[in-house]
mmCIF file of C-alpha atoms in Angstrom:
data_model
loop_
_atom_site.group_PDB
_atom_site.id
_atom_site.type_symbol
_atom_site.label_atom_id
_atom_site.label_comp_id
_atom_site.label_asym_id
_atom_site.label_seq_id
_atom_site.Cartn_x
_atom_site.Cartn_y
_atom_site.Cartn_z
ATOM 1 C CA MET A 262 57.447 -14.263 -4.370
ATOM 2 C CA ASP A 263 54.740 -14.650 -1.643
ATOM 3 C CA VAL A 264 51.320 -12.793 -2.256
ATOM 4 C CA LYS A 265 49.369 -12.262 0.633
ATOM 5 C CA ASP A 266 45.486 -11.066 1.059
ATOM 6 C CA SER A 267 44.404 -8.583 3.465
ATOM 7 C CA ASN A 268 44.285 -10.991 6.370
ATOM 8 C CA GLY A 269 47.824 -12.355 5.543
ATOM 9 C CA THR A 270 46.771 -15.523 3.923
ATOM 10 C CA LEU A 271 49.027 -16.883 1.040
ATOM 11 C CA LEU A 272 47.389 -16.552 -2.448
ATOM 12 C CA ASN A 273 47.995 -19.035 -5.262
ATOM 13 C CA GLU A 274 47.091 -19.150 -8.833
ATOM 14 C CA GLY A 275 43.600 -20.319 -9.295
ATOM 15 C CA ASP A 276 42.278 -19.388 -5.877
ATOM 16 C CA ALA A 277 38.855 -17.517 -5.345
ATOM 17 C CA VAL A 278 39.023 -14.284 -3.403
ATOM 18 C CA GLN A 279 36.352 -12.015 -2.103
ATOM 19 C CA LEU A 280 36.314 -7.986 -2.150
ATOM 20 C CA ILE A 281 36.396 -6.537 1.340
ATOM 21 C CA LYS A 282 35.336 -2.947 0.127
ATOM 22 C CA ASP A 283 33.215 -1.440 -2.888
ATOM 23 C CA LEU A 284 35.578 -0.432 -5.501
ATOM 24 C CA LYS A 285 35.158 1.802 -8.475
ATOM 25 C CA VAL A 286 36.849 0.577 -11.702
ATOM 26 C CA LYS A 287 38.810 3.160 -13.626
ATOM 27 C CA GLY A 288 37.551 3.850 -17.008
ATOM 28 C CA THR A 289 34.210 2.451 -16.699
ATOM 29 C CA SER A 290 31.074 3.359 -14.741
ATOM 30 C CA THR A 291 30.993 0.029 -12.975
ATOM 31 C CA THR A 292 31.455 -0.730 -9.230
ATOM 32 C CA LEU A 293 32.592 -3.971 -7.842
ATOM 33 C CA LYS A 294 30.576 -4.253 -4.727
ATOM 34 C CA ARG A 295 31.734 -5.654 -1.432
ATOM 35 C CA GLY A 296 31.363 -9.446 -1.083
ATOM 36 C CA THR A 297 31.899 -10.008 -4.767
ATOM 37 C CA VAL A 298 33.666 -13.460 -5.442
ATOM 38 C CA VAL A 299 36.370 -13.384 -8.029
ATOM 39 C CA LYS A 300 37.291 -17.027 -9.131
ATOM 40 C CA ASN A 301 40.391 -18.125 -10.746
ATOM 41 C CA ILE A 302 42.969 -15.566 -9.997
ATOM 42 C CA ARG A 303 46.298 -15.154 -11.618
ATOM 43 C CA LEU A 304 49.432 -13.748 -9.882
ATOM 44 C CA THR A 305 51.630 -10.792 -11.498
ATOM 45 C CA ASN A 306 55.122 -9.749 -11.109
ATOM 46 C CA ASN A 307 54.084 -7.419 -8.311
ATOM 47 C CA ALA A 308 53.287 -8.944 -4.874
ATOM 48 C CA ASP A 309 50.674 -6.125 -4.372
ATOM 49 C CA GLU A 310 48.419 -6.897 -7.315
ATOM 50 C CA ILE A 311 46.715 -9.859 -8.879
ATOM 51 C CA GLU A 312 44.886 -10.379 -12.312
ATOM 52 C CA CYS A 313 41.391 -11.482 -12.752
ATOM 53 C CA ARG A 314 38.138 -11.478 -14.498
ATOM 54 C CA SER A 315 34.872 -10.155 -13.587
ATOM 55 C CA ASP A 316 31.574 -10.918 -14.932
ATOM 56 C CA LYS A 317 31.501 -7.504 -16.598
ATOM 57 C CA ILE A 318 35.224 -6.675 -16.918
ATOM 58 C CA LYS A 319 37.882 -8.698 -18.355
ATOM 59 C CA GLY A 320 41.561 -8.072 -17.800
ATOM 60 C CA LEU A 321 40.872 -6.333 -14.275
ATOM 61 C CA VAL A 322 43.820 -5.741 -11.923
ATOM 62 C CA LEU A 323 43.192 -5.612 -8.371
ATOM 63 C CA LYS A 324 45.151 -4.715 -5.179
ATOM 64 C CA THR A 325 45.666 -7.531 -2.693
ATOM 65 C CA CYS A 326 44.980 -5.193 0.144
ATOM 66 C CA PHE A 327 41.077 -5.141 -0.891
ATOM 67 C CA LEU A 328 40.896 -9.015 -0.954
ATOM 68 C CA LYS A 329 40.358 -11.954 1.084
ATOM 69 C CA LYS A 330 40.930 -15.567 0.260
ATOM 70 C CA VAL A 331 37.595 -17.751 0.208
#
């Protein structure tokens, strides 16, 4: 299964990605700002989603359409 970011670049386990849009996190009052770098991503069974950890939030699932590889 190929997982691609918003630019079509192939993503792998452990890559670092950057947010291209401000994202509100459901269930919290936290907003992840545009330009935030998330390191050490994990791929899921879904090609449109990745798992990661942010400084404030653990177990975060993000859509790949809001990410670009760093």
